[in-house]
Amino acid sequence: MENRNDNEMMDERRLERRKRRRRNQIAAYAGVVLVLAVLGVGLFLGIRSLTRLLKENMNRQEETETEVVETTQEDTLPEEETETEIVEYTEEDLLNEVVESCISEMTLEDKVAGLFIVTPEAITGTNQAVKAGDGTKEALDKYPVGGLVYFKQNIQSQDQITEMLANTVSMSKYPIFLAVDEEGGKVTRVAEALKLDNVGKMQAIGETGDSNNAYTAYQTIGTYLCQYGFNLDFAPVADVLTNPDNTAIGERSFGSDAQVVSSMVSSAVGGLKDTGITACLKHFPGQGGADGDTHEGLASTQRTLEEMRETEFKPFQAGIEAGAQMIMVGHISAPQVTGDNTPSSLSKMIVTDILRGELNYDGVVITDALNMSAISEYYGSDEACIKALKAGCDMLLMPEDFEAAYEGVIAAVKDGTISEERIDDSLARVYRIKYAGTIKE
């Protein structure tokens, strides 16, 4: 009985252990299932959240791209409005700045002096100037003129004139023109004084019909002028000889054919320009048809404006196109053009309306010598200079009485007869020539 009971008890304990193991297995399986279930739910939720986040991100990206496109479209203006204008700073701009800066620092007295070209005797008070010493320095300090013009009496030898001109440049507080009449033929101040080979009459060169001969002649002239220190030549003559009896011009002209004269003048300007010499065309509006010599008294031309357009003006236009930076206006009257006997150098119609307005010339306009009888017998030195400036001239050549002319122009500015702006305008044209060679882009 006791043994059976023991066996039964062992069986019961074994059965209990089995049940406990089964429960533990079931619990373990349940735990695994639960874990798997939790993981599955978490994975599902994670995937759904990730999907939602991805969709939201894509939506935001699309919205951003849309905004960028819209903003770009709104900000994009027509090409002409969005392009930045590029302003090119040219050599001409720099030249103008230098010129304006120089003029702005000048006194009225110095500005007015800068419009005159006179002989060295006119400012030094000597009878014959052949050197530039203390007297020249004192004179230039008092009257810083725009230029000095030299004649045969001032030239004794190559070394002498070279030293004289070099000293003059060093003594002038502003750039200065050193000028001469060197046309060839009978008007050759330098070649005659220094016994140089004469390039010959312009009439003879014109008769060849080959403008290269004019170039060669003026290249020769320019070469020796530059060698000695000159920088301005009152040449070439651009007059068409329409009056064969006009001996004042005569052989100095390239001829009576406007086309031939135009071609010759253009080449002559080139010859001077290529040697560094400023050319000055003369004598506007054209003295080839004049009935007299303005050195000796009144002279006029009866040519009409239309006739002058067809003949006289053409060589000047050709010279302008070739690069001439200075034009000399003569003293002849042209009553068929202006309606009166006013000398051309004092005529607003000739200088401003025709030369500047019709021929579109914006270079320097200089008068012919104001000590010629056509002017000096009828006008005071100050009166002539004031009238020339009011007519539109920029520079005043050799008034009979320089000091009276100088003081008269200053007084005219101070009393309002001539504005200081008018003086500045002329001086700017002058200085654009003087400073042009020093400006590099």
XYZ file of C-alpha atoms in Angstrom:
441
model
C 0.000 0.000 0.000
C 2.732 2.292 0.866
C 4.697 1.297 -2.293
C 1.692 1.982 -4.549
C 1.105 5.234 -2.986
C 4.697 6.173 -3.518
C 4.410 5.224 -7.182
C 1.254 7.192 -7.591
C 2.789 10.136 -5.959
C 5.810 9.987 -8.300
C 3.498 9.738 -11.272
C 1.545 12.701 -10.115
C 4.725 14.760 -9.637
C 5.951 13.746 -13.111
C 2.635 14.748 -14.614
C 2.782 18.021 -12.780
C 6.249 18.711 -14.161
C 5.021 17.979 -17.660
C 2.137 20.347 -17.257
C 4.469 22.998 -15.874
C 6.847 22.565 -18.837
C 3.918 22.821 -21.246
C 2.704 25.964 -19.535
C 6.219 27.367 -19.702
C 6.460 26.487 -23.405
C 3.081 28.018 -24.081
C 4.126 31.110 -22.151
C 7.342 31.220 -24.082
C 5.503 30.782 -27.371
C 3.049 33.463 -26.309
C 5.921 35.774 -25.427
C 7.529 35.164 -28.779
C 4.242 35.753 -30.568
C 3.668 38.866 -28.506
C 7.130 40.155 -29.340
C 6.600 39.368 -32.960
C 3.237 41.024 -32.852
C 4.718 44.113 -31.234
C 7.522 44.168 -33.782
C 5.083 43.758 -36.595
C 2.889 46.559 -35.354
C 5.956 48.734 -34.796
C 7.282 47.941 -38.258
C 3.915 48.726 -39.797
C 3.618 51.951 -37.904
C 7.246 52.825 -38.690
C 6.765 52.162 -42.386
C 3.569 54.198 -42.388
C 5.269 57.049 -40.522
C 8.264 56.880 -42.835
C 5.983 56.909 -45.854
C 4.105 59.869 -44.452
C 7.365 61.685 -43.740
C 8.639 60.949 -47.227
C 5.423 62.235 -48.741
C 5.544 65.362 -46.600
C 9.170 65.956 -47.551
C 8.402 65.491 -51.238
C 5.481 67.873 -50.946
C 7.636 70.462 -49.219
C 10.332 70.063 -51.885
C 7.785 70.485 -54.650
C 6.381 73.577 -52.940
C 9.896 75.002 -52.554
C 10.735 74.340 -56.186
C 7.491 75.971 -57.229
C 8.272 79.027 -55.095
C 11.782 79.243 -56.569
C 10.398 79.069 -60.103
C 7.757 81.681 -59.325
C 10.329 83.923 -57.638
C 12.730 83.509 -60.522
C 10.011 84.341 -62.994
C 9.008 87.388 -60.973
C 12.595 88.579 -60.551
C 13.577 87.986 -64.162
C 13.143 91.239 -66.066
C 13.572 91.890 -69.755
C 17.211 91.707 -70.833
C 17.542 95.436 -71.352
C 16.429 96.055 -67.740
C 18.582 93.440 -66.004
C 21.827 93.938 -67.903
C 24.251 96.246 -66.139
C 25.368 99.004 -68.446
C 29.128 98.884 -68.844
C 30.601 102.347 -69.297
C 33.921 102.165 -71.109
C 36.503 104.618 -69.776
C 38.281 105.881 -72.859
C 41.449 107.792 -73.571
C 39.234 110.749 -74.506
C 37.577 110.625 -71.061
C 40.965 110.680 -69.346
C 42.146 113.543 -71.553
C 39.053 115.578 -70.716
C 39.580 114.979 -66.988
C 43.183 116.155 -67.194
C 42.166 119.239 -69.166
C 39.321 120.138 -66.813
C 41.530 119.626 -63.779
C 44.212 121.924 -65.184
C 41.771 124.678 -66.120
C 39.990 124.531 -62.767
C 43.233 125.441 -60.987
C 44.022 128.453 -63.193
C 43.369 132.076 -62.334
C 41.339 134.197 -64.735
C 44.491 136.070 -65.696
C 46.305 132.871 -66.594
C 43.307 131.574 -68.544
C 43.160 134.717 -70.673
C 46.916 134.689 -71.287
C 46.570 131.091 -72.466
C 44.475 132.202 -75.435
C 47.259 134.329 -76.970
C 50.060 133.362 -79.310
C 52.544 136.214 -79.628
C 56.166 136.798 -80.562
C 58.785 136.461 -77.792
C 59.505 140.179 -78.251
C 55.885 141.021 -77.353
C 56.246 139.713 -73.811
C 59.940 140.389 -73.163
C 60.066 143.913 -74.581
C 63.261 143.175 -76.528
C 63.821 144.131 -80.150
C 65.153 140.718 -81.155
C 64.846 137.613 -79.028
C 67.466 134.954 -79.775
C 67.672 133.205 -76.436
C 65.406 132.312 -73.525
C 66.983 133.514 -70.290
C 65.858 135.274 -67.134
C 63.918 137.866 -69.113
C 61.873 135.172 -70.824
C 61.210 133.433 -67.495
C 59.997 136.639 -65.874
C 57.813 137.393 -68.898
C 56.244 133.917 -68.911
C 55.613 134.090 -65.169
C 53.747 137.355 -65.679
C 52.093 136.410 -68.982
C 51.805 132.611 -69.317
C 50.758 132.849 -72.953
C 49.393 129.899 -74.866
C 52.166 130.068 -77.430
C 55.066 131.911 -78.983
C 55.614 132.311 -82.706
C 59.091 132.666 -84.193
C 60.376 134.383 -87.324
C 63.625 134.418 -89.238
C 65.124 137.039 -86.916
C 64.809 134.637 -83.976
C 66.753 131.851 -85.668
C 70.561 132.014 -85.914
C 71.722 128.408 -85.844
C 70.420 124.923 -85.187
C 71.939 124.761 -81.705
C 70.736 128.248 -80.836
C 67.090 127.718 -81.788
C 67.040 124.238 -80.224
C 68.337 125.575 -76.912
C 66.029 128.592 -77.029
C 62.925 126.489 -77.528
C 63.936 123.887 -74.931
C 64.561 126.606 -72.336
C 61.227 128.225 -73.148
C 59.383 124.971 -72.511
C 61.141 124.516 -69.161
C 60.249 128.072 -68.110
C 56.540 127.914 -68.954
C 54.268 126.820 -66.115
C 51.744 125.496 -68.638
C 52.179 123.540 -71.895
C 53.054 125.996 -74.639
C 52.805 126.130 -78.422
C 56.071 126.902 -80.195
C 54.895 127.977 -83.626
C 56.270 129.036 -86.987
C 55.074 129.751 -90.537
C 56.745 126.989 -92.537
C 54.834 126.404 -95.758
C 57.618 125.713 -98.227
C 58.354 127.997 -101.166
C 58.695 131.630 -100.227
C 57.287 131.209 -96.686
C 60.006 129.209 -94.911
C 61.237 130.936 -91.776
C 63.329 128.013 -90.530
C 64.648 126.626 -93.821
C 65.676 130.081 -94.979
C 67.406 131.039 -91.722
C 69.270 127.720 -91.417
C 69.970 127.298 -95.154
C 68.039 124.044 -95.361
C 66.770 122.538 -98.602
C 63.474 124.156 -99.570
C 60.692 121.666 -100.353
C 59.482 124.032 -103.068
C 56.334 125.913 -103.998
C 53.019 124.321 -103.196
C 51.770 125.413 -106.608
C 54.443 123.229 -108.253
C 53.565 120.293 -106.028
C 49.888 120.711 -106.889
C 50.709 120.668 -110.588
C 52.174 117.166 -110.267
C 48.710 115.878 -109.367
C 50.314 113.395 -106.968
C 49.294 113.991 -103.357
C 52.176 111.806 -102.173
C 54.436 114.722 -103.077
C 52.531 116.939 -100.645
C 52.903 114.303 -97.943
C 56.644 114.006 -98.551
C 57.127 117.777 -98.510
C 55.337 118.233 -95.211
C 56.891 115.162 -93.678
C 60.254 116.767 -94.465
C 59.127 120.061 -92.931
C 57.678 118.328 -89.887
C 60.846 116.320 -89.326
C 63.148 119.305 -89.038
C 60.631 121.391 -87.087
C 60.288 118.605 -84.548
C 64.064 118.202 -84.383
C 64.492 121.818 -83.281
C 61.593 121.782 -80.818
C 58.680 123.368 -82.686
C 55.264 121.771 -82.225
C 52.896 123.921 -84.321
C 53.116 124.873 -87.981
C 50.828 127.536 -89.439
C 50.431 125.467 -92.603
C 49.341 124.159 -95.040
C 47.558 126.795 -97.091
C 44.118 125.387 -97.927
C 43.066 128.262 -100.184
C 41.865 127.469 -103.696
C 43.273 130.051 -106.097
C 40.041 131.166 -107.764
C 41.468 134.626 -108.511
C 44.665 134.259 -110.578
C 45.534 137.903 -109.842
C 45.702 137.196 -106.098
C 49.438 137.484 -105.507
C 49.068 137.357 -101.712
C 48.210 133.666 -102.063
C 49.465 132.837 -105.548
C 52.114 130.094 -105.536
C 51.401 129.325 -101.872
C 48.213 127.537 -102.986
C 48.180 123.999 -104.370
C 46.125 125.347 -107.278
C 42.751 126.361 -108.678
C 41.106 122.919 -108.706
C 39.236 122.298 -105.458
C 39.554 118.534 -105.756
C 43.301 118.656 -106.299
C 43.795 121.151 -103.467
C 41.680 118.981 -101.148
C 43.785 115.913 -101.847
C 47.027 117.839 -101.362
C 45.871 119.440 -98.111
C 44.792 116.090 -96.697
C 48.217 114.582 -97.449
C 50.068 117.626 -96.104
C 48.203 117.337 -92.799
C 49.192 113.691 -92.659
C 52.841 114.519 -93.245
C 52.921 116.954 -90.325
C 50.827 114.757 -88.078
C 53.118 111.762 -88.590
C 56.090 113.787 -87.337
C 54.307 115.083 -84.243
C 53.616 118.598 -85.514
C 50.177 120.182 -85.167
C 48.911 121.429 -88.524
C 46.966 124.674 -88.871
C 44.902 125.055 -92.045
C 44.646 128.579 -93.409
C 42.942 130.944 -94.292
C 39.241 130.152 -93.745
C 36.794 130.768 -95.428
C 39.257 130.792 -98.317
C 41.376 133.719 -99.499
C 42.149 132.452 -102.990
C 39.467 134.651 -104.485
C 40.301 137.815 -102.521
C 40.894 141.117 -104.252
C 43.718 142.274 -102.007
C 46.218 141.495 -99.244
C 45.012 141.812 -95.648
C 48.587 142.534 -94.549
C 48.235 145.865 -96.282
C 44.589 146.780 -95.787
C 41.018 145.708 -96.406
C 40.415 142.799 -98.748
C 37.255 140.965 -99.700
C 35.838 138.167 -101.795
C 32.637 138.386 -103.765
C 32.119 134.639 -103.766
C 28.662 133.514 -102.673
C 28.046 130.934 -99.958
C 27.010 128.359 -102.552
C 30.173 128.984 -104.575
C 32.270 128.620 -101.445
C 30.545 125.355 -100.576
C 31.429 123.999 -103.997
C 35.028 125.220 -103.949
C 36.607 127.060 -100.999
C 35.235 124.896 -98.191
C 36.242 121.544 -99.686
C 39.976 121.634 -98.834
C 39.167 122.684 -95.286
C 36.704 119.820 -94.960
C 39.339 117.427 -96.317
C 41.901 118.748 -93.847
C 39.470 118.352 -90.951
C 38.807 114.751 -91.967
C 42.566 114.161 -92.144
C 42.927 115.234 -88.522
C 43.766 118.942 -88.619
C 43.339 120.278 -85.080
C 43.630 123.992 -85.790
C 42.205 126.340 -88.419
C 43.240 129.935 -88.981
C 40.495 132.349 -89.975
C 41.589 135.154 -92.287
C 40.659 138.820 -92.216
C 38.989 139.075 -95.627
C 35.362 140.102 -95.669
C 32.747 138.072 -97.555
C 29.773 140.419 -98.032
C 27.923 137.984 -100.306
C 27.884 135.573 -97.375
C 27.611 137.752 -94.282
C 25.822 140.786 -95.743
C 28.477 143.242 -94.533
C 32.211 143.944 -94.594
C 33.083 142.490 -91.191
C 36.430 140.666 -91.362
C 35.892 136.903 -91.277
C 37.990 136.566 -88.103
C 35.482 138.783 -86.288
C 32.330 137.315 -87.875
C 30.100 134.999 -85.863
C 28.455 133.812 -89.068
C 31.795 132.718 -90.548
C 33.317 131.198 -87.408
C 30.387 129.780 -85.462
C 27.579 129.316 -87.955
C 29.612 128.054 -90.907
C 32.944 126.656 -89.695
C 31.587 125.065 -86.551
C 27.933 124.597 -87.482
C 28.054 123.674 -91.161
C 31.485 122.030 -91.359
C 31.061 120.432 -87.903
C 34.521 121.532 -86.799
C 35.249 121.360 -83.071
C 39.007 121.975 -83.040
C 40.859 125.184 -82.230
C 40.059 128.292 -84.268
C 42.797 130.915 -84.296
C 42.731 134.335 -85.889
C 45.233 135.386 -88.502
C 47.766 137.889 -87.146
C 45.783 140.728 -85.574
C 48.520 143.273 -86.261
C 47.695 143.186 -89.984
C 46.386 146.430 -91.405
C 42.975 144.955 -92.208
C 42.434 144.824 -88.421
C 44.829 147.276 -86.783
C 43.700 150.247 -88.881
C 40.056 149.818 -87.892
C 39.992 148.236 -84.432
C 41.864 148.697 -81.194
C 43.817 145.641 -80.022
C 41.443 144.955 -77.136
C 38.347 145.548 -79.291
C 39.543 143.181 -82.017
C 40.324 140.402 -79.541
C 36.979 140.727 -77.779
C 35.121 140.637 -81.093
C 37.115 137.591 -82.220
C 36.267 135.688 -79.051
C 32.596 136.623 -79.314
C 32.620 135.435 -82.928
C 33.797 132.015 -81.725
C 37.590 132.128 -82.127
C 39.634 130.333 -79.474
C 43.096 131.804 -79.884
C 44.311 135.299 -80.674
C 47.422 135.670 -82.826
C 49.795 138.623 -82.486
C 47.610 141.623 -81.573
C 49.303 144.931 -82.312
C 49.438 145.761 -78.585
C 49.517 142.549 -76.576
C 49.249 144.110 -73.116
C 46.249 146.247 -74.113
C 44.570 143.220 -75.666
C 45.270 141.045 -72.622
C 43.963 143.600 -70.135
C 40.974 144.315 -72.358
C 39.865 140.678 -72.476
C 40.229 140.334 -68.689
C 38.084 143.437 -68.205
C 35.503 142.081 -70.651
C 35.185 138.899 -68.604
C 34.901 140.794 -65.347
C 32.159 143.094 -66.651
C 30.218 140.215 -68.226
C 30.835 141.085 -71.876
C 32.419 137.639 -72.216
C 31.646 134.859 -69.764
C 34.422 132.971 -68.014
C 32.742 129.764 -69.225
C 33.370 130.985 -72.782
C 37.074 131.384 -71.956
C 37.141 127.919 -70.376
C 35.524 126.411 -73.455
C 38.217 127.793 -75.751
C 40.994 126.886 -73.369
C 39.699 123.307 -73.182
C 40.051 122.959 -76.964
C 43.589 124.295 -76.777
C 44.583 121.990 -73.934
C 43.128 118.916 -75.600
C 45.806 119.406 -78.269
C 48.574 120.165 -75.799
C 47.899 117.229 -73.487
C 46.843 114.675 -76.121
C 50.346 113.281 -76.573
C 50.772 112.702 -72.844
C 47.644 110.562 -72.368
C 47.884 106.819 -72.791
C 44.840 104.607 -72.512
